[in-house]
Coordinates of C-alpha atoms and ligand atoms in Angstrom, one line a residue:
M1 CA 65.2 -5.9 -20.7
T2 CA 64.3 -5.2 -17.2
G3 CA 66.8 -5.5 -14.3
R4 CA 64.9 -7.3 -11.6
L5 CA 61.3 -8.0 -11.2
I6 CA 60.3 -7.3 -7.6
F7 CA 57.3 -9.3 -6.6
V8 CA 55.5 -7.7 -3.6
L9 CA 52.6 -9.7 -2.0
G10 CA 49.4 -8.4 -0.6
D11 CA 50.6 -8.4 3.1
Q12 CA 54.1 -6.9 2.3
L13 CA 52.9 -3.3 1.9
S14 CA 55.8 -1.8 3.6
R15 CA 58.1 0.7 2.0
G16 CA 60.9 -0.7 4.1
L17 CA 60.3 -4.2 2.9
S18 CA 63.6 -6.2 2.2
A19 CA 62.8 -6.8 -1.3
L20 CA 62.5 -3.0 -2.0
A21 CA 65.5 -2.0 -0.1
D22 CA 67.8 -1.6 -2.9
I23 CA 65.5 -1.0 -5.8
D24 CA 66.8 0.7 -8.8
P25 CA 63.8 2.7 -10.4
C26 CA 65.7 3.0 -13.6
H27 CA 65.8 -0.8 -14.3
D28 CA 63.7 -2.6 -11.7
V29 CA 60.0 -3.3 -12.0
V30 CA 57.7 -4.0 -9.1
L31 CA 54.9 -6.6 -9.8
M32 CA 51.7 -6.9 -7.7
V33 CA 48.8 -9.0 -8.7
E34 CA 45.2 -9.6 -7.5
V35 CA 44.4 -13.2 -8.0
R36 CA 41.3 -15.2 -7.4
E37 CA 43.3 -18.2 -6.0
E38 CA 44.3 -16.2 -3.0
G39 CA 40.7 -14.9 -2.5
T40 CA 38.8 -18.1 -2.6
Y41 CA 41.1 -20.9 -0.9
V42 CA 38.8 -20.2 2.0
P43 CA 35.6 -17.9 1.6
H44 CA 37.4 -14.9 2.9
H45 CA 35.1 -12.2 4.5
K46 CA 34.2 -9.5 1.9
Q47 CA 35.9 -6.8 4.0
K48 CA 39.1 -8.8 4.3
I49 CA 39.3 -9.0 0.4
A50 CA 38.3 -5.3 0.0
F51 CA 40.8 -4.2 2.6
L52 CA 43.7 -6.0 0.9
L53 CA 42.8 -4.9 -2.7
S54 CA 42.4 -1.3 -1.5
A55 CA 45.7 -1.4 0.4
M56 CA 47.4 -2.9 -2.4
R57 CA 46.2 -0.3 -4.9
H58 CA 47.1 2.5 -2.7
F59 CA 50.6 1.0 -2.1
A60 CA 51.2 0.7 -5.8
A61 CA 50.1 4.3 -6.3
D62 CA 52.6 5.5 -3.6
L63 CA 55.4 3.6 -5.3
R64 CA 54.6 5.1 -8.6
A65 CA 54.5 8.5 -7.1
E66 CA 58.1 7.9 -6.2
G67 CA 58.9 7.2 -9.6
I68 CA 59.0 3.4 -9.3
R69 CA 57.6 1.3 -12.3
V70 CA 54.9 -0.8 -11.0
D71 CA 53.1 -3.6 -13.0
Y72 CA 49.8 -4.1 -11.4
V73 CA 47.5 -6.8 -12.5
R74 CA 43.8 -6.1 -11.4
L75 CA 41.4 -8.8 -10.6
D76 CA 39.1 -8.1 -13.5
E77 CA 41.9 -8.1 -16.1
P78 CA 40.7 -10.5 -18.8
E79 CA 44.2 -12.1 -19.2
N80 CA 44.6 -12.8 -15.5
T81 CA 45.5 -16.4 -14.8
H82 CA 44.4 -15.9 -11.2
S83 CA 47.3 -17.6 -9.6
F84 CA 50.6 -16.2 -8.4
T85 CA 52.7 -18.7 -10.5
G86 CA 50.6 -18.0 -13.5
E87 CA 50.9 -14.2 -13.1
L88 CA 54.7 -14.2 -12.4
A89 CA 55.2 -16.4 -15.5
R90 CA 53.3 -13.8 -17.7
A91 CA 55.2 -11.0 -16.1
V92 CA 58.5 -12.7 -16.9
T93 CA 57.6 -13.0 -20.5
R94 CA 56.5 -9.3 -20.5
H95 CA 59.6 -7.8 -18.8
K96 CA 62.3 -10.6 -19.4
P97 CA 64.0 -9.7 -16.0
Q98 CA 67.4 -11.0 -15.0
S99 CA 66.0 -12.2 -11.8
V100 CA 62.9 -12.3 -9.6
V101 CA 63.3 -10.9 -6.0
L102 CA 60.8 -11.2 -3.2
T103 CA 60.6 -11.1 0.5
G104 CA 59.7 -14.4 2.1
P105 CA 56.0 -15.1 2.5
G106 CA 53.9 -15.3 5.6
E107 CA 52.3 -18.6 4.6
W108 CA 54.0 -22.0 4.5
R109 CA 51.8 -22.7 1.4
V110 CA 53.1 -19.9 -0.6
G111 CA 56.6 -20.8 0.4
E112 CA 56.2 -24.2 -1.1
M113 CA 54.8 -22.6 -4.3
I114 CA 57.9 -20.4 -4.5
L115 CA 60.2 -23.4 -4.4
T116 CA 58.8 -24.4 -7.8
W117 CA 59.5 -20.9 -9.4
P118 CA 63.1 -21.0 -10.5
E119 CA 62.3 -24.0 -12.7
V120 CA 58.8 -22.7 -13.9
L121 CA 59.9 -19.3 -14.6
G122 CA 63.4 -20.1 -15.9
V123 CA 65.1 -17.2 -14.1
P124 CA 66.8 -17.0 -10.7
V125 CA 64.6 -16.2 -7.8
E126 CA 66.0 -14.4 -4.8
V127 CA 63.9 -14.8 -1.6
R128 CA 65.0 -12.3 1.2
E129 CA 64.2 -12.4 4.9
D130 CA 61.3 -10.6 6.2
D131 CA 62.8 -8.4 8.6
R132 CA 59.7 -6.5 9.7
F133 CA 59.6 -8.7 12.9
F134 CA 61.7 -8.5 16.1
C135 CA 62.7 -12.1 16.1
A136 CA 64.2 -13.7 13.0
I137 CA 63.1 -17.2 12.5
R138 CA 66.7 -18.6 12.9
D139 CA 66.9 -16.6 16.3
F140 CA 63.6 -18.1 17.4
A141 CA 65.1 -21.6 16.4
E142 CA 68.2 -20.9 18.4
L143 CA 66.1 -19.8 21.4
S144 CA 64.1 -23.0 21.1
S145 CA 67.3 -25.1 21.2
R146 CA 68.1 -23.4 24.5
G147 CA 64.6 -24.1 25.8
K148 CA 63.6 -20.3 25.8
T149 CA 60.4 -20.8 23.7
K150 CA 58.8 -23.5 25.9
R151 CA 56.2 -20.9 27.0
M152 CA 55.4 -17.5 25.7
E153 CA 56.3 -15.9 29.0
N154 CA 59.9 -16.9 28.8
F155 CA 60.3 -15.9 25.1
Y156 CA 58.6 -12.5 26.0
R157 CA 61.1 -11.7 28.7
E158 CA 64.2 -12.6 26.3
M159 CA 62.5 -10.3 23.8
R160 CA 62.1 -7.5 26.5
R161 CA 65.9 -7.9 27.4
R162 CA 66.9 -7.9 23.6
T163 CA 64.9 -5.0 22.5
G164 CA 65.1 -3.0 25.7
F165 CA 61.2 -2.1 25.8
L166 CA 60.2 -1.2 29.3
M167 CA 63.5 -2.1 30.7
E168 CA 65.7 -0.1 33.0
A169 CA 69.3 -1.2 34.0
G170 CA 68.6 -4.7 32.8
K171 CA 65.4 -5.0 34.9
P172 CA 61.7 -4.6 34.0
V173 CA 60.3 -1.1 34.6
G174 CA 58.1 -1.2 37.7
G175 CA 59.8 -4.3 39.0
K176 CA 57.5 -6.8 37.2
W177 CA 57.5 -8.5 33.9
N178 CA 53.8 -8.9 33.5
Y179 CA 50.8 -6.9 34.8
D180 CA 48.2 -9.3 33.4
A181 CA 46.6 -10.0 36.9
E182 CA 45.4 -6.3 36.8
N183 CA 43.9 -6.6 33.4
R184 CA 41.0 -8.8 33.9
K185 CA 38.2 -6.2 34.9
A186 CA 34.6 -6.5 33.6
L187 CA 33.1 -3.1 32.3
P188 CA 31.0 -1.5 35.1
K189 CA 27.4 -0.7 34.1
G190 CA 27.1 2.8 32.5
H191 CA 30.8 2.9 31.6
K192 CA 31.4 5.3 28.6
L193 CA 33.6 3.9 25.9
P194 CA 35.7 6.1 23.7
K195 CA 34.5 6.8 20.2
R196 CA 37.1 5.1 17.8
R197 CA 38.7 6.7 14.8
R198 CA 37.3 4.7 11.7
F199 CA 38.0 5.5 8.1
T200 CA 35.3 6.4 5.5
P201 CA 36.0 4.5 2.2
D202 CA 37.7 6.7 -0.5
A203 CA 37.2 6.3 -4.3
T204 CA 39.6 3.4 -4.5
T205 CA 38.0 1.5 -1.7
R206 CA 34.6 2.0 -2.9
E207 CA 35.7 0.6 -6.4
V208 CA 37.1 -2.6 -4.8
M209 CA 34.1 -2.8 -2.6
A210 CA 31.9 -3.0 -5.8
L211 CA 34.4 -5.4 -7.4
V212 CA 34.3 -7.7 -4.3
E213 CA 30.4 -7.6 -4.2
D214 CA 30.6 -8.6 -7.9
Q215 CA 33.2 -11.2 -7.9
F216 CA 32.7 -12.8 -4.5
P217 CA 29.0 -12.5 -3.8
D218 CA 28.7 -15.8 -1.9
H219 CA 31.4 -14.9 0.6
F220 CA 30.7 -14.3 4.3
G221 CA 30.3 -10.8 5.7
D222 CA 29.0 -7.3 5.1
L223 CA 30.7 -4.6 3.4
D224 CA 28.7 -1.6 4.4
R225 CA 30.5 -1.1 7.6
F226 CA 34.0 -1.1 6.0
A227 CA 36.1 1.5 7.9
W228 CA 39.7 0.0 8.0
P229 CA 42.7 2.0 7.4
V230 CA 44.0 1.3 3.8
T231 CA 47.0 3.6 3.5
R232 CA 50.1 4.3 5.6
A233 CA 48.8 7.7 6.5
E234 CA 45.6 6.2 7.8
A235 CA 47.3 3.5 9.7
L236 CA 49.4 6.0 11.4
Q237 CA 46.3 7.9 12.4
A238 CA 44.6 4.8 13.6
L239 CA 47.9 4.2 15.8
E240 CA 47.6 7.7 17.1
D241 CA 44.0 7.4 17.9
F242 CA 44.6 4.3 19.7
I243 CA 47.6 5.5 21.9
T244 CA 45.5 8.7 22.8
H245 CA 42.1 7.4 23.3
A246 CA 42.1 3.7 24.1
L247 CA 45.6 2.6 25.5
P248 CA 45.3 4.3 28.7
Q249 CA 42.5 1.9 29.7
F250 CA 43.5 -0.9 27.3
G251 CA 44.9 -2.9 30.1
D252 CA 42.0 -2.6 32.6
W253 CA 39.3 -3.8 30.2
Q254 CA 41.4 -5.9 27.8
D255 CA 39.2 -9.1 28.6
A256 CA 35.8 -7.4 28.9
M257 CA 33.0 -8.0 26.4
K258 CA 29.7 -5.9 26.1
T259 CA 26.6 -6.5 23.9
G260 CA 26.6 -4.1 21.0
E261 CA 30.2 -2.8 21.6
D262 CA 32.6 -4.4 19.1
F263 CA 35.8 -2.4 19.8
L264 CA 36.0 -1.2 23.5
Y265 CA 39.7 -0.3 24.2
H266 CA 41.3 -2.6 21.5
A267 CA 43.9 -1.3 19.2
L268 CA 42.1 -2.3 15.9
L269 CA 45.5 -2.3 14.3
S270 CA 45.9 -6.1 13.4
P271 CA 44.9 -5.7 9.7
A272 CA 47.2 -2.6 9.1
L273 CA 50.0 -4.5 11.1
N274 CA 49.7 -7.7 9.3
A275 CA 49.5 -6.1 5.9
G276 CA 52.6 -4.1 6.5
L277 CA 51.0 -0.6 6.7
L278 CA 52.4 -0.3 10.2
T279 CA 55.4 -1.9 11.8
A280 CA 55.5 -3.8 15.1
S281 CA 58.3 -1.6 16.3
E282 CA 56.3 1.7 15.5
A283 CA 53.4 0.2 17.6
C284 CA 55.5 -0.8 20.6
E285 CA 57.7 2.5 20.4
A286 CA 54.5 4.6 20.5
A287 CA 53.2 2.7 23.5
E288 CA 56.3 2.9 25.4
A289 CA 56.7 6.7 24.6
A290 CA 53.2 7.3 25.9
Y291 CA 54.1 5.5 29.1
T292 CA 57.3 7.6 29.5
A293 CA 55.4 10.8 29.0
G294 CA 53.0 9.8 31.8
K295 CA 50.0 9.5 29.5
V296 CA 49.3 5.7 29.9
P297 CA 49.8 3.5 33.0
L298 CA 52.4 0.8 33.1
N299 CA 49.8 -2.1 33.1
A300 CA 48.4 -0.6 29.8
A301 CA 51.6 -0.1 28.0
E302 CA 53.1 -3.4 29.3
G303 CA 49.9 -5.3 28.3
F304 CA 49.9 -4.1 24.7
I305 CA 53.6 -4.4 24.2
R306 CA 53.2 -8.1 25.4
Q307 CA 50.7 -8.8 22.8
I308 CA 53.1 -7.6 20.0
L309 CA 56.6 -8.2 21.2
G310 CA 55.4 -11.5 23.1
W311 CA 52.3 -13.2 21.5
R312 CA 52.6 -12.0 18.0
E313 CA 56.4 -12.8 17.6
F314 CA 55.9 -16.1 19.6
V315 CA 53.2 -17.4 17.3
R316 CA 55.2 -16.5 14.3
G317 CA 58.3 -18.2 15.5
L318 CA 56.2 -21.2 16.4
Y319 CA 54.6 -21.4 12.9
W320 CA 57.7 -21.4 11.0
T321 CA 59.8 -23.5 13.1
E322 CA 57.0 -26.2 13.4
M323 CA 55.4 -26.2 10.0
P324 CA 54.4 -28.3 8.1
D325 CA 53.7 -30.7 10.9
Y326 CA 52.2 -28.1 13.3
G327 CA 48.7 -28.0 11.6
Q328 CA 48.6 -31.8 11.2
T329 CA 48.1 -32.7 14.9
N330 CA 44.7 -33.5 16.6
F331 CA 45.6 -34.1 20.2
L332 CA 42.0 -34.1 21.5
N333 CA 40.8 -36.3 18.4
A334 CA 38.2 -33.6 17.8
K335 CA 36.0 -34.6 14.8
R336 CA 32.7 -32.8 14.7
P337 CA 32.0 -30.4 11.8
L338 CA 31.7 -26.6 12.4
P339 CA 28.0 -25.9 13.3
W340 CA 26.2 -23.6 10.7
F341 CA 25.7 -20.9 13.4
Y342 CA 29.3 -19.8 13.0
W343 CA 28.2 -18.5 9.7
S344 CA 24.6 -17.6 10.3
G345 CA 24.8 -16.4 13.9
Q346 CA 21.4 -18.1 14.4
T347 CA 21.8 -19.6 17.6
K348 CA 20.1 -19.1 21.0
M349 CA 23.3 -18.8 22.7
H350 CA 23.5 -15.0 22.8
C351 CA 27.2 -14.8 23.3
I352 CA 28.0 -16.7 20.1
A353 CA 25.2 -14.9 18.1
E354 CA 26.6 -11.5 19.3
V355 CA 30.4 -12.5 18.3
V356 CA 29.1 -13.8 15.0
R357 CA 27.2 -10.5 14.4
G358 CA 30.2 -8.4 15.1
T359 CA 32.3 -10.6 13.0
R360 CA 30.1 -10.4 10.0
Q361 CA 29.6 -6.6 10.3
N362 CA 33.3 -5.7 10.9
A363 CA 35.6 -8.7 10.0
Y364 CA 36.7 -8.3 13.5
A365 CA 36.3 -9.6 16.9
H366 CA 38.6 -8.9 19.9
H367 CA 40.7 -11.6 21.4
I368 CA 38.7 -12.6 24.3
Q369 CA 35.6 -13.1 21.9
R370 CA 37.7 -15.2 19.7
L371 CA 39.2 -17.2 22.5
M372 CA 36.7 -17.6 25.3
V373 CA 33.4 -17.5 23.1
T374 CA 33.6 -19.0 19.6
G375 CA 37.0 -20.7 20.5
N376 CA 35.9 -21.9 23.9
F377 CA 32.7 -23.4 22.4
A378 CA 34.6 -25.2 19.5
L379 CA 37.0 -26.6 22.1
L380 CA 34.3 -27.9 24.3
A381 CA 32.1 -29.2 21.4
G382 CA 34.9 -31.2 19.8
I383 CA 34.9 -29.4 16.5
A384 CA 37.6 -30.7 14.2
P385 CA 40.8 -28.4 14.3
A386 CA 40.8 -28.1 10.3
E387 CA 37.2 -26.8 10.4
I388 CA 37.8 -24.2 13.2
E389 CA 41.0 -23.0 11.4
A390 CA 39.4 -22.5 8.1
W391 CA 36.6 -20.4 9.7
Y392 CA 39.1 -18.2 11.6
L393 CA 41.1 -17.8 8.5
A394 CA 38.0 -16.7 6.6
V395 CA 36.3 -14.4 8.8
Y396 CA 38.8 -11.9 10.2
A397 CA 40.4 -9.0 8.3
D398 CA 43.7 -9.7 10.1
A399 CA 43.8 -13.5 9.3
F400 CA 46.8 -14.7 7.8
D401 CA 48.1 -18.4 8.3
W402 CA 51.2 -17.6 10.2
V403 CA 49.3 -15.8 13.0
E404 CA 45.8 -17.6 12.7
L405 CA 47.0 -21.1 12.7
P406 CA 48.8 -21.3 16.1
N407 CA 46.2 -19.1 17.7
T408 CA 43.4 -21.4 16.5
H409 CA 45.2 -24.9 16.4
G410 CA 47.2 -24.4 19.6
M411 CA 45.5 -21.8 21.8
V412 CA 41.8 -22.6 20.9
A413 CA 41.8 -26.4 19.9
H414 CA 44.6 -27.5 21.9
A415 CA 45.3 -29.7 19.0
D416 CA 49.1 -29.4 19.4
G417 CA 49.0 -31.1 22.7
G418 CA 50.1 -28.1 24.7
R419 CA 53.0 -26.7 22.6
L420 CA 51.4 -23.3 22.7
G421 CA 49.5 -23.3 26.0
S422 CA 50.1 -25.5 29.1
K423 CA 46.4 -26.0 29.5
P424 CA 43.3 -25.8 27.3
Y425 CA 41.3 -22.5 27.4
A426 CA 38.2 -24.2 28.5
A427 CA 35.6 -22.4 30.7
S428 CA 32.0 -22.6 31.6
A429 CA 29.3 -19.9 31.5
A430 CA 30.7 -18.5 34.8
Y431 CA 33.7 -16.9 32.8
I432 CA 31.5 -15.4 30.1
G433 CA 29.0 -14.1 32.7
R434 CA 31.9 -12.5 34.8
M435 CA 33.5 -10.8 31.8
S436 CA 30.5 -9.7 29.8
D437 CA 26.8 -8.7 30.0
Y438 CA 25.9 -11.5 27.4
C439 CA 24.3 -14.0 29.8
R440 CA 21.7 -11.2 30.9
G441 CA 20.2 -11.3 27.4
C442 CA 20.3 -15.0 26.8
R443 CA 17.6 -17.5 26.7
Y444 CA 19.7 -20.0 28.6
D445 CA 20.4 -20.1 32.3
A446 CA 24.1 -19.4 33.0
K447 CA 23.7 -20.7 36.5
A448 CA 22.2 -24.2 35.6
R449 CA 24.5 -27.0 35.0
T450 CA 22.0 -29.5 33.6
G451 CA 18.5 -29.5 32.3
A452 CA 16.6 -28.0 29.3
N453 CA 17.3 -24.4 30.1
A454 CA 21.0 -25.0 31.2
C455 CA 23.7 -23.1 29.3
P456 CA 25.3 -25.4 26.9
F457 CA 28.8 -24.0 27.9
N458 CA 28.2 -25.6 31.3
Y459 CA 27.4 -29.1 30.6
L460 CA 30.0 -29.1 27.6
Y461 CA 32.7 -27.8 29.9
W462 CA 32.1 -30.6 32.6
N463 CA 31.6 -33.0 29.8
F464 CA 35.0 -31.9 28.3
L465 CA 36.8 -32.5 31.6
I466 CA 35.2 -36.0 32.0
T467 CA 36.0 -37.1 28.5
H468 CA 39.7 -35.8 28.6
R469 CA 40.6 -36.8 32.0
D470 CA 43.3 -39.2 30.7
K471 CA 44.9 -36.2 29.1
F472 CA 44.4 -33.4 31.7
G473 CA 43.7 -35.2 35.0
A474 CA 47.4 -35.1 36.2
N475 CA 47.9 -31.4 34.9
P476 CA 48.6 -29.3 37.9
R477 CA 47.0 -26.3 36.3
M478 CA 43.8 -28.3 35.9
A479 CA 43.7 -29.5 39.5
L480 CA 41.1 -27.1 40.7
P481 CA 38.5 -27.9 38.0
Y482 CA 39.0 -31.6 38.4
K483 CA 38.7 -31.2 42.3
A484 CA 35.4 -29.4 41.6
L485 CA 34.1 -32.2 39.2
D486 CA 34.9 -34.7 41.8
R487 CA 32.4 -33.0 44.1
F488 CA 29.5 -34.1 41.7
D489 CA 28.1 -37.3 42.4
G490 CA 27.7 -40.1 39.8
A491 CA 24.1 -39.1 38.8
E492 CA 25.0 -35.4 38.3
Q493 CA 28.0 -36.5 36.1
A494 CA 25.8 -38.9 34.2
A495 CA 23.3 -36.1 33.7
I496 CA 26.0 -33.7 32.4
C497 CA 27.2 -36.5 29.8
A498 CA 23.7 -37.0 28.7
D499 CA 22.8 -33.4 28.2
A500 CA 26.1 -32.9 26.4
E501 CA 25.5 -36.0 24.1
D502 CA 22.0 -34.7 23.3
F503 CA 23.1 -31.2 22.5
L504 CA 26.0 -32.1 20.3
A505 CA 23.7 -34.5 18.4
K506 CA 21.1 -31.8 17.7
M507 CA 23.6 -28.9 17.4
N508 CA 23.1 -28.4 13.7
T509 CA 19.3 -28.7 13.7
P510 CA 17.3 -26.5 15.9
E511 CA 20.2 -24.3 17.0
G512 CA 21.6 -23.2 13.7
E513 CA 20.6 -22.8 9.9
P514 CA 22.8 -22.9 7.0
P515 CA 23.4 -19.3 6.0
A516 CA 21.4 -18.5 2.7
Q517 CA 24.4 -17.9 0.6
M518 CA 26.4 -21.0 1.4
S519 CA 25.6 -24.6 0.5
L520 CA 26.8 -27.7 2.3
G521 CA 29.1 -28.4 -0.7
D522 CA 31.2 -25.4 0.0
W523 CA 32.8 -27.0 3.0
Ligands
FAD1 C1 41.3 -18.2 17.7 C2 42.1 -17.1 17.5 C3 42.5 -16.5 16.1 C4 43.2 -15.5 16.0 N1 43.5 -15.1 14.7 C5 44.3 -14.0 14.5 C6 44.7 -13.7 13.1 O1 44.3 -14.3 12.2 N2 45.5 -12.6 13.0 C7 45.9 -11.7 14.1 O2 46.6 -10.8 13.8 N3 45.6 -12.1 15.2 C8 44.7 -13.2 15.6 N4 44.5 -13.5 16.8 C9 45.0 -12.6 18.0 C10 44.2 -11.5 18.4 O3 42.8 -12.0 18.6 C11 44.1 -10.4 17.3 O4 45.4 -10.1 16.9 C12 43.5 -9.2 17.9 O5 42.1 -9.5 18.4 C13 43.5 -8.1 17.0 O6 42.9 -7.0 17.3 P1 43.5 -5.7 17.9 O7 44.4 -5.1 16.8 O8 42.4 -4.8 18.3 O9 44.4 -6.2 19.0 P2 44.5 -5.8 20.6 O10 43.9 -6.7 21.4 O11 44.4 -4.4 20.8 O12 46.1 -6.2 20.7 C14 47.1 -5.4 20.1 C15 47.9 -6.2 19.1 O13 48.6 -7.4 19.7 C16 48.8 -8.4 18.6 N5 48.2 -9.6 19.2 C17 47.4 -9.6 20.3 N6 47.1 -10.9 20.6 C18 47.8 -11.7 19.8 C19 47.9 -13.1 19.6 N7 47.3 -14.0 20.3 N8 48.7 -13.5 18.4 C20 49.3 -12.6 17.7 N9 49.2 -11.3 17.8 C21 48.5 -10.8 18.8 C22 48.0 -8.0 17.4 O14 48.9 -7.6 16.4 C23 47.1 -6.8 17.9 O15 46.9 -5.8 16.8 C24 43.6 -14.7 17.1 C25 43.3 -15.1 18.4 C26 42.5 -16.3 18.5 C27 42.2 -16.6 19.9
SF4_2 S1 24.0 -18.3 29.3 FE1 25.5 -19.4 28.3 S2 25.0 -19.4 26.1 FE2 23.9 -17.7 27.2 S3 25.2 -15.9 26.9 FE3 25.7 -16.9 28.8 S4 27.5 -18.3 28.3 FE4 26.4 -17.7 26.4

């Protein structure tokens, strides 16, 4: 008879995981399972599935090397029931443990599943807190009750005070909390970007890549450029590479976009962080140490730490304190289906084609591409929040519900009515033109507001303001755009609405084609 069955999920690959803290290698068994249900509830990018399976197999091997017994169920095992509940039930029969222990999951959906386990399994189930974050959910709830989580910025300052990152005698280092205003530069022509550390797939990764190609042939995305860190050692190398070669200029070019350049100065750490190969505190400590050693400027270190200590913790707190209602709202009553070009990339809009290309090749796009290109378009075009969410959850290697949902539902779709952001992230072609070189290679005219050649982002943007005037007209942060809109005469506003209506009606016909590997029935 086994002591405890310790169930480790695919995004819990941390040796310091609470469920593993007091493991007794003589009596306890770790259970890890590869199940189809988790790979298919949205059509996850092939690289995302390969990343998680490879990282899980490596983690299991590391535990075994420590002398820990690991019961690992592979995807292609004939008896695999392909669900967490089914595999746990089989493992309980195999091992007859006194109890099942696990660390709380990152997804509400799995949390609901866990509630059924004591009865289904017939053994006690102990769910421990996931303490790999800076802010426990109960602390976030307590901060919310004191109005400290109304905006990310208030929360972030509170977290700086609590953790002491970039603080000196109770005050922010450098005298300012936030250097974002310095972080909005476009890349100058001829700017030389650093070569980033990527990882050649080893035998384990190659094996799961073949498995994924075999088992999930219809899923979105290419596998041939797979280069994610899949072990703890590789994740540490990726962190080191980022801190040394990219962080010094991360701040300056954080919002920039460039054709053919998919990574720029971004960390490329989110898959490793979200799967647990790296901890948030390791990433923030490394950035602070580089600043203290004079190797990176303050705007870069602060900008990076804010993304993790601020945004990452904030969206997690929001998710767990507002679910399950959070994902149900649709403030802007957006109802259109997601256009096919989000999968195929077949659109004349060069910016979207470019982001979908990078997404297909890398299972990655950086924040501004997600927010201000594909996200912005979905907002302006009134795409149903659930459709946008399913796409973002499927296509990025770092996508897990707790982080993807608030970013998509709140930040992109403004479906939460402003809980996450005080104004919608809506922008015309002027923003994309300023921050990238995309418009130079585009068939549309970024300057034209209406007409056959006008950039769709332009008439859709003004149409969005006209349509939602009742919701945003009185918002002080939207005063400038509404003032600009009011300078257009009635005929111009009518032309904007007509062009927007025409484009939206035809959006799925000349612009995009269903990708060959998916049928309409898939959605
Ligand atoms: C619509 C949309 C969907 C997103 N979905 C996800 C997702 O599923 N998973 C995910 O990890 N991030 C998501 N993000 C946030 C962000 O885009 C990614 O974290 C980032 O692009 C990851 O790349 P990087 O590691 O190079 O990050 P960098 O830009 O270098 O940032 C450093 C780190 O900060 C954290 N971070 C930055 N911004 C955010 C944010 N808004 N929310 C949470 N953490 C943040 C990440 O851990 C990231 O690794 C989403 C953003 C948008 C707009
Ligand atoms: S012109 Fe419009 S569609 Fe073309 S790249 Fe610029 S913003 Fe995108």
